[in-house]
Structures are given as C-alpha cells and as structure tokens.
Coordinates of C-alpha atoms in Angstrom, one line a residue:
M1 CA 0.0 0.0 0.0
A2 CA 2.8 2.4 0.9
T3 CA 4.4 1.8 -2.5
G4 CA 1.2 2.7 -4.3
E5 CA 0.8 5.9 -2.3
S6 CA 4.3 7.0 -3.1
A7 CA 3.8 6.4 -6.8
E8 CA 0.7 8.6 -6.7
T9 CA 2.3 11.4 -4.7
E10 CA 5.5 11.7 -6.8
P11 CA 3.9 13.2 -9.8
T12 CA 2.0 15.7 -7.6
R13 CA 5.3 16.8 -6.0
L14 CA 6.8 17.2 -9.5
T15 CA 3.8 19.3 -10.7
K16 CA 4.1 21.6 -7.7
L17 CA 7.8 22.0 -8.3
S18 CA 7.2 22.8 -12.0
R19 CA 4.8 25.5 -11.0
Y20 CA 7.5 27.2 -9.0
T21 CA 10.3 26.7 -11.5
R22 CA 8.4 28.3 -14.4
W23 CA 8.6 31.6 -12.5
I24 CA 12.2 31.3 -11.4
L25 CA 13.7 32.0 -14.8
P26 CA 12.0 35.3 -15.6
A27 CA 12.5 36.5 -12.0
V28 CA 16.2 35.7 -12.1
L29 CA 16.6 37.3 -15.5
L30 CA 15.0 40.5 -14.3
V31 CA 17.2 40.6 -11.2
E32 CA 20.3 39.9 -13.3
L33 CA 19.5 42.7 -15.7
V34 CA 19.4 45.1 -12.8
L35 CA 22.6 43.8 -11.4
I36 CA 24.4 43.8 -14.7
F37 CA 23.4 47.3 -15.7
G38 CA 24.2 48.4 -12.2
G39 CA 27.7 47.0 -12.5
V40 CA 27.3 44.6 -9.6
I41 CA 28.0 41.5 -11.6
S42 CA 29.6 40.8 -15.0
L43 CA 27.7 39.7 -18.1
S44 CA 29.6 36.4 -18.1
D45 CA 28.5 35.7 -14.6
G46 CA 25.0 36.4 -15.4
V47 CA 25.0 34.1 -18.4
M48 CA 26.5 31.3 -16.3
V49 CA 23.6 31.6 -13.7
V50 CA 21.0 31.4 -16.5
V51 CA 22.7 28.3 -18.0
I52 CA 22.7 26.6 -14.6
L53 CA 19.1 27.5 -14.0
E54 CA 18.0 26.3 -17.5
A55 CA 19.7 23.0 -16.9
T56 CA 17.9 22.6 -13.5
I57 CA 14.5 23.3 -15.2
A58 CA 15.4 20.8 -18.0
L59 CA 16.0 18.2 -15.3
V60 CA 12.6 18.9 -13.8
V61 CA 10.9 18.6 -17.2
I62 CA 12.7 15.3 -17.8
A63 CA 11.6 14.0 -14.4
E64 CA 8.0 15.0 -15.3
L65 CA 8.1 13.1 -18.6
L66 CA 9.5 10.0 -16.8
A67 CA 6.7 10.3 -14.2
M68 CA 4.1 10.6 -17.0
R69 CA 5.6 7.5 -18.6
R70 CA 5.2 5.5 -15.4
A71 CA 1.6 6.8 -15.0
V72 CA 0.8 5.6 -18.5
K73 CA 2.3 2.2 -17.8
R74 CA 0.2 1.9 -14.6
A75 CA -3.0 2.9 -16.4
R76 CA -2.3 0.4 -19.2
A77 CA -1.8 -2.3 -16.6
R78 CA -5.3 -1.5 -15.3
G79 CA -6.7 -2.2 -18.8
Q80 CA -7.0 1.3 -20.2
T81 CA -6.3 2.0 -23.8
L82 CA -3.1 3.9 -24.6
F83 CA -5.0 7.1 -25.5
Q84 CA -7.0 7.1 -22.3
A85 CA -3.9 6.3 -20.3
V86 CA -2.1 9.4 -21.8
L87 CA -5.2 11.6 -21.0
D88 CA -5.3 10.4 -17.4
S89 CA -1.6 10.9 -16.9
L90 CA -1.7 14.6 -17.9
D91 CA -3.3 15.4 -14.5
Q92 CA -0.3 14.1 -12.7
V93 CA 2.4 16.1 -14.5
L94 CA 0.6 19.4 -15.5
P95 CA -1.4 22.0 -13.7
P96 CA -5.2 21.4 -13.9
W97 CA -5.8 24.1 -16.4
G98 CA -2.9 23.0 -18.6
A99 CA -4.0 19.3 -18.5
R100 CA -7.6 20.3 -19.3
I101 CA -6.6 22.3 -22.4
I102 CA -4.3 19.6 -23.8
R103 CA -6.8 16.9 -23.0
H104 CA -9.6 18.7 -24.9
D105 CA -7.3 19.3 -27.9
L106 CA -6.1 15.7 -28.1
I107 CA -9.7 14.4 -27.9
M108 CA -10.8 16.8 -30.7
W109 CA -7.9 15.9 -33.0
R110 CA -8.7 12.2 -32.3
A111 CA -12.2 12.9 -33.6
I112 CA -10.7 13.9 -37.0
W113 CA -8.8 10.6 -37.0
F114 CA -12.2 8.8 -36.4
V115 CA -13.7 10.7 -39.4
L116 CA -10.8 9.8 -41.7
H117 CA -11.1 6.1 -40.7
G118 CA -14.9 5.9 -40.7
Q119 CA -15.1 5.0 -37.0
Q120 CA -16.5 6.4 -33.8
D121 CA -15.5 6.0 -30.1
V122 CA -17.7 3.0 -29.2
S123 CA -16.4 -0.2 -27.7
H124 CA -16.6 -3.4 -29.8
D125 CA -19.6 -4.7 -27.8
G126 CA -21.2 -1.3 -27.2
A127 CA -23.8 0.8 -28.9
A128 CA -24.0 4.5 -29.7
I129 CA -26.7 6.8 -28.5
H130 CA -26.4 10.1 -30.5
Y131 CA -27.5 13.3 -28.9
S132 CA -26.5 16.2 -31.2
K133 CA -28.7 16.0 -34.2
Q134 CA -30.6 19.3 -33.5
L135 CA -27.3 21.1 -32.8
R136 CA -25.4 20.2 -35.9
P137 CA -27.1 22.3 -38.5
M138 CA -26.4 25.5 -36.5
F139 CA -22.7 24.6 -36.1
W140 CA -22.4 23.8 -39.8
V141 CA -24.0 27.2 -40.7
F142 CA -21.3 29.0 -38.6
F143 CA -18.6 26.8 -40.2
F144 CA -19.5 28.1 -43.7
I145 CA -19.8 31.7 -42.4
F146 CA -16.2 31.7 -41.3
P147 CA -14.6 31.6 -44.8
I148 CA -16.8 34.5 -45.8
E149 CA -15.5 36.6 -42.9
A150 CA -12.0 35.7 -43.8
V151 CA -12.5 37.0 -47.4
L152 CA -14.1 40.2 -46.1
V153 CA -11.0 40.8 -43.8
E154 CA -8.7 40.3 -46.8
L155 CA -10.6 42.9 -48.8
L156 CA -11.1 45.5 -46.1
L157 CA -7.7 45.6 -44.4
P158 CA -4.9 47.5 -46.2
W159 CA -1.9 46.0 -44.3
P160 CA -0.5 42.8 -45.9
T161 CA 1.2 41.6 -42.7
V162 CA -1.9 42.0 -40.6
R163 CA -3.9 40.2 -43.3
L164 CA -1.5 37.3 -43.4
V165 CA -1.6 36.9 -39.6
L166 CA -5.4 37.0 -39.6
L167 CA -5.5 34.6 -42.5
I168 CA -3.3 32.0 -40.7
L169 CA -5.3 32.4 -37.4
G170 CA -8.6 32.1 -39.4
I171 CA -7.4 28.8 -41.1
L172 CA -6.4 27.4 -37.7
G173 CA -9.7 28.5 -36.3
I174 CA -11.6 26.7 -39.1
I175 CA -9.7 23.5 -38.6
W176 CA -10.3 23.7 -34.8
Y177 CA -14.0 24.3 -35.4
L178 CA -14.2 21.4 -37.8
A179 CA -12.6 19.1 -35.2
F180 CA -15.2 20.3 -32.7
I181 CA -18.1 19.5 -35.1
A182 CA -16.5 16.0 -35.6
T183 CA -16.7 15.4 -31.9
L184 CA -20.5 15.7 -32.0
Y185 CA -20.6 12.8 -34.5
K186 CA -17.8 10.6 -33.1
Y187 CA -18.3 10.9 -29.4
P188 CA -21.9 9.8 -28.7
H189 CA -23.3 8.5 -25.4
T190 CA -22.5 4.7 -25.3
I191 CA -23.8 1.7 -23.5
D192 CA -22.1 -1.7 -23.2
P193 CA -22.5 -4.6 -20.7
R194 CA -20.1 -2.8 -18.4
T195 CA -20.6 0.9 -18.6
L196 CA -23.0 3.7 -19.5
R197 CA -20.9 6.7 -20.8
V198 CA -22.5 10.1 -20.8
R199 CA -20.7 12.7 -23.1
W200 CA -20.9 16.1 -24.6
S201 CA -18.3 16.7 -27.4
A202 CA -14.7 16.7 -26.1
F203 CA -15.7 18.4 -22.8
H204 CA -17.7 15.9 -20.8
N205 CA -17.2 12.2 -20.4
Y206 CA -18.7 10.5 -17.3
S207 CA -19.2 6.8 -16.7
V208 CA -21.8 4.9 -14.7
P209 CA -21.3 1.1 -14.0
A210 CA -24.0 -0.9 -15.8
A211 CA -24.4 -3.1 -12.8
K212 CA -25.7 0.0 -10.8
I213 CA -28.5 0.7 -13.3
Q214 CA -31.9 -0.3 -12.0
S215 CA -34.2 0.9 -14.7
V216 CA -34.4 3.1 -17.8
R217 CA -37.5 4.8 -19.3
F218 CA -38.5 7.5 -21.7
T219 CA -39.5 10.7 -20.0
R220 CA -39.1 14.2 -21.3
K221 CA -38.2 17.0 -18.9
R222 CA -37.0 20.6 -19.1
W223 CA -34.3 21.6 -16.6
Q224 CA -33.2 25.0 -15.3
V225 CA -29.4 24.4 -15.7
K226 CA -26.5 26.5 -16.6
R227 CA -24.1 23.9 -18.0
S228 CA -24.2 21.1 -20.5
V229 CA -23.7 18.5 -17.8
E230 CA -24.8 19.3 -14.2
V231 CA -26.0 17.6 -11.1
V232 CA -29.5 18.6 -10.0
D233 CA -31.0 17.0 -6.8
G234 CA -28.9 13.9 -7.3
V235 CA -29.6 13.6 -11.0
L236 CA -26.7 13.9 -13.5
V237 CA -28.3 16.0 -16.2
A238 CA -26.8 15.9 -19.7
E239 CA -29.1 18.2 -21.6
I240 CA -29.5 19.5 -25.1
E241 CA -31.3 22.8 -25.3
K242 CA -32.1 22.3 -21.5
E243 CA -34.1 19.2 -22.2
T244 CA -33.6 15.5 -21.5
N245 CA -35.8 12.5 -22.7
V246 CA -34.2 9.4 -21.2
L247 CA -34.0 8.7 -17.4
V248 CA -31.7 6.1 -16.0
Q249 CA -32.4 5.2 -12.4
L250 CA -29.6 3.7 -10.3
R251 CA -29.8 1.0 -7.7
E252 CA -27.6 2.9 -5.3
P253 CA -25.8 6.3 -5.2
H254 CA -22.8 6.5 -7.5
R255 CA -19.9 8.9 -6.7
M256 CA -18.9 11.0 -9.7
H257 CA -16.1 13.5 -10.1
L258 CA -17.1 16.5 -12.2
G259 CA -13.7 18.1 -12.4
K260 CA -13.6 21.7 -11.1
H261 CA -17.3 21.4 -10.2
G262 CA -16.6 18.9 -7.4
V263 CA -17.6 15.4 -6.4
W264 CA -21.3 14.4 -6.3
E265 CA -23.5 11.5 -5.2
V266 CA -25.7 10.6 -8.2
T267 CA -28.8 8.5 -8.0
A268 CA -30.0 8.9 -11.6
V269 CA -28.9 10.0 -15.0
A270 CA -31.1 12.1 -17.3
L271 CA -29.8 12.5 -20.8
W272 CA -31.0 13.6 -24.3
A273 CA -31.1 11.1 -27.1
D274 CA -31.9 11.9 -30.7
D275 CA -34.0 8.7 -30.8
A276 CA -35.2 8.2 -27.2
P277 CA -37.2 5.0 -27.7
S278 CA -34.3 3.3 -29.4
A279 CA -31.9 4.5 -26.7
V280 CA -34.1 3.0 -24.0
D281 CA -34.3 -0.2 -25.9
L282 CA -30.5 -0.3 -26.4
I283 CA -29.8 0.2 -22.8
K284 CA -32.3 -2.5 -21.7
R285 CA -31.0 -5.0 -24.2
R286 CA -27.3 -4.4 -23.1
L287 CA -28.3 -4.8 -19.5
D288 CA -30.3 -8.0 -20.2
G289 CA -27.6 -9.4 -22.5

C-alpha cells in the first residue's frame, strides 16, 4: 500500500515543483539585468547563472516526462487504452488548467482521426446513443460563415502583414471548429455490458457502471441548468437545449467526479437522445444481455 501511495504522490510533487520553477527563470533574468546594468556582476557571470538555471529546469521537465511514462504504464496495466492512459496521466504532470486544455485538444484531433477512418468512439460490444442532431445544423452554418468573414477581412484591411496573420489564425480556427463538429458525431453516449458513458463533445465524459443501473425509461423534462452537464437533486443532467428525454435510475448512489465542479453522489442520469425510444431499448438490451 505504501508503494502505491508513493507512486501517486510523486507526480504531484513534481507538478508543484514545476509551478515554482516556471517563475524562477523570468524572475532571475529580471534581477540579473538590474545587477548587470548596475555594475554589480559581469555579463559572463549572469550568463552562467542562466545556463545553470535552465539545466535545472530541464531536469525537472525530464523528471515530469518520466513520471508521465510511469503513470501511463500503470494505467495500461489497469486495462486502459493507450489514448485514455495518456489523457489520465496529464493530470499528474501538469497544472489542472494545462492538463484540461491539452486533453480537450487531443480528444478533438482524435475525432478527426475517427472521421478519416470511418469510426466512432464506441467499444466493440457497445452501442452508440447520439444526442447532437438538433445542434449540428447550427454549427455547420457557422462553419460556412467563417470563410466569408476571412474573405471580407482580406478585402477590407490594407496592411499585408496583418492580413497574413489573420488569415493564418482564421485557417487554424476553421480547422479547430471542424474538429469540434467532428466530436459531435464521433463521441456519442455509449452503452455496453459494463458501462454507460455520458458525453458532450470533447468536454464531458462521465461513466456509470452498468451493474448499478436499476431501470431506464422515456421521460421528457425541461431543466433549469447553466451547464451542458450538471447535477440537480442527485440527477446527472446531460441536456440538449435544456431538455432530456431518457431517465436512467440507479440501484444505489454513484460517486462522480465532475472536475472543477466537485464530487457528487448521483442516484439517476437524465440525458438527451436523438431517438429516445431506441436509446431506451438499447440500454435495456445491453443490461439484459
């Protein structure tokens, strides 16, 4: 047990250390500039201090990468896929905000990979429950508006350099937006004999053990919520346009970690399905089978 705890706390210590070291270099550079221009130390001494400091930071980065490699190996040993293992290990070597940004981007680019290979993120014995049909047309309209805006910028701005920078940013933005749209197709809710996964694009992915599901039924309800996925009175609500139409009742409370929104005890899951009757039937058949 002690070994397991040590393995878990090591990446945390490295993450805290990296938070401090990222501020050391600019702080030291600022102090050195003052000392050099004030004649207190020579330029060669200042360069030497920076080199030593850079080497120290490099060692910390290498240690973080090694810790991440060990975390991936542990996750793989628990049966996770390589991609999921990499995503989980980010929390152990990066600050929460950094891990969240990189995780979302990786998931979005993976959706492009699924598009190119004609696949979606569903297990071999699972079934997809799509939820984004009514959202997609709106996002596609915006996607085709972006190039028009880029052309207008090219015509209206007189500065070539500014136009080039905005053109590059516009192209990157269009690619990112296309990846986002792909997530709506390639990351559906899923049900298999082991797990019910509740998702929204690249931003939410929560799992409930199938063994804890007591019943499932079609029931349409409107919720007063502020986020795409939120817990209301013990119900995990995964809404579309503030509505759900499938209710999954659990046998017992299930503890769920909602990231920065805390840990909640969930007794039911309410989600939106494009075809609610089929979704209810899929969940029942997977539980019975």
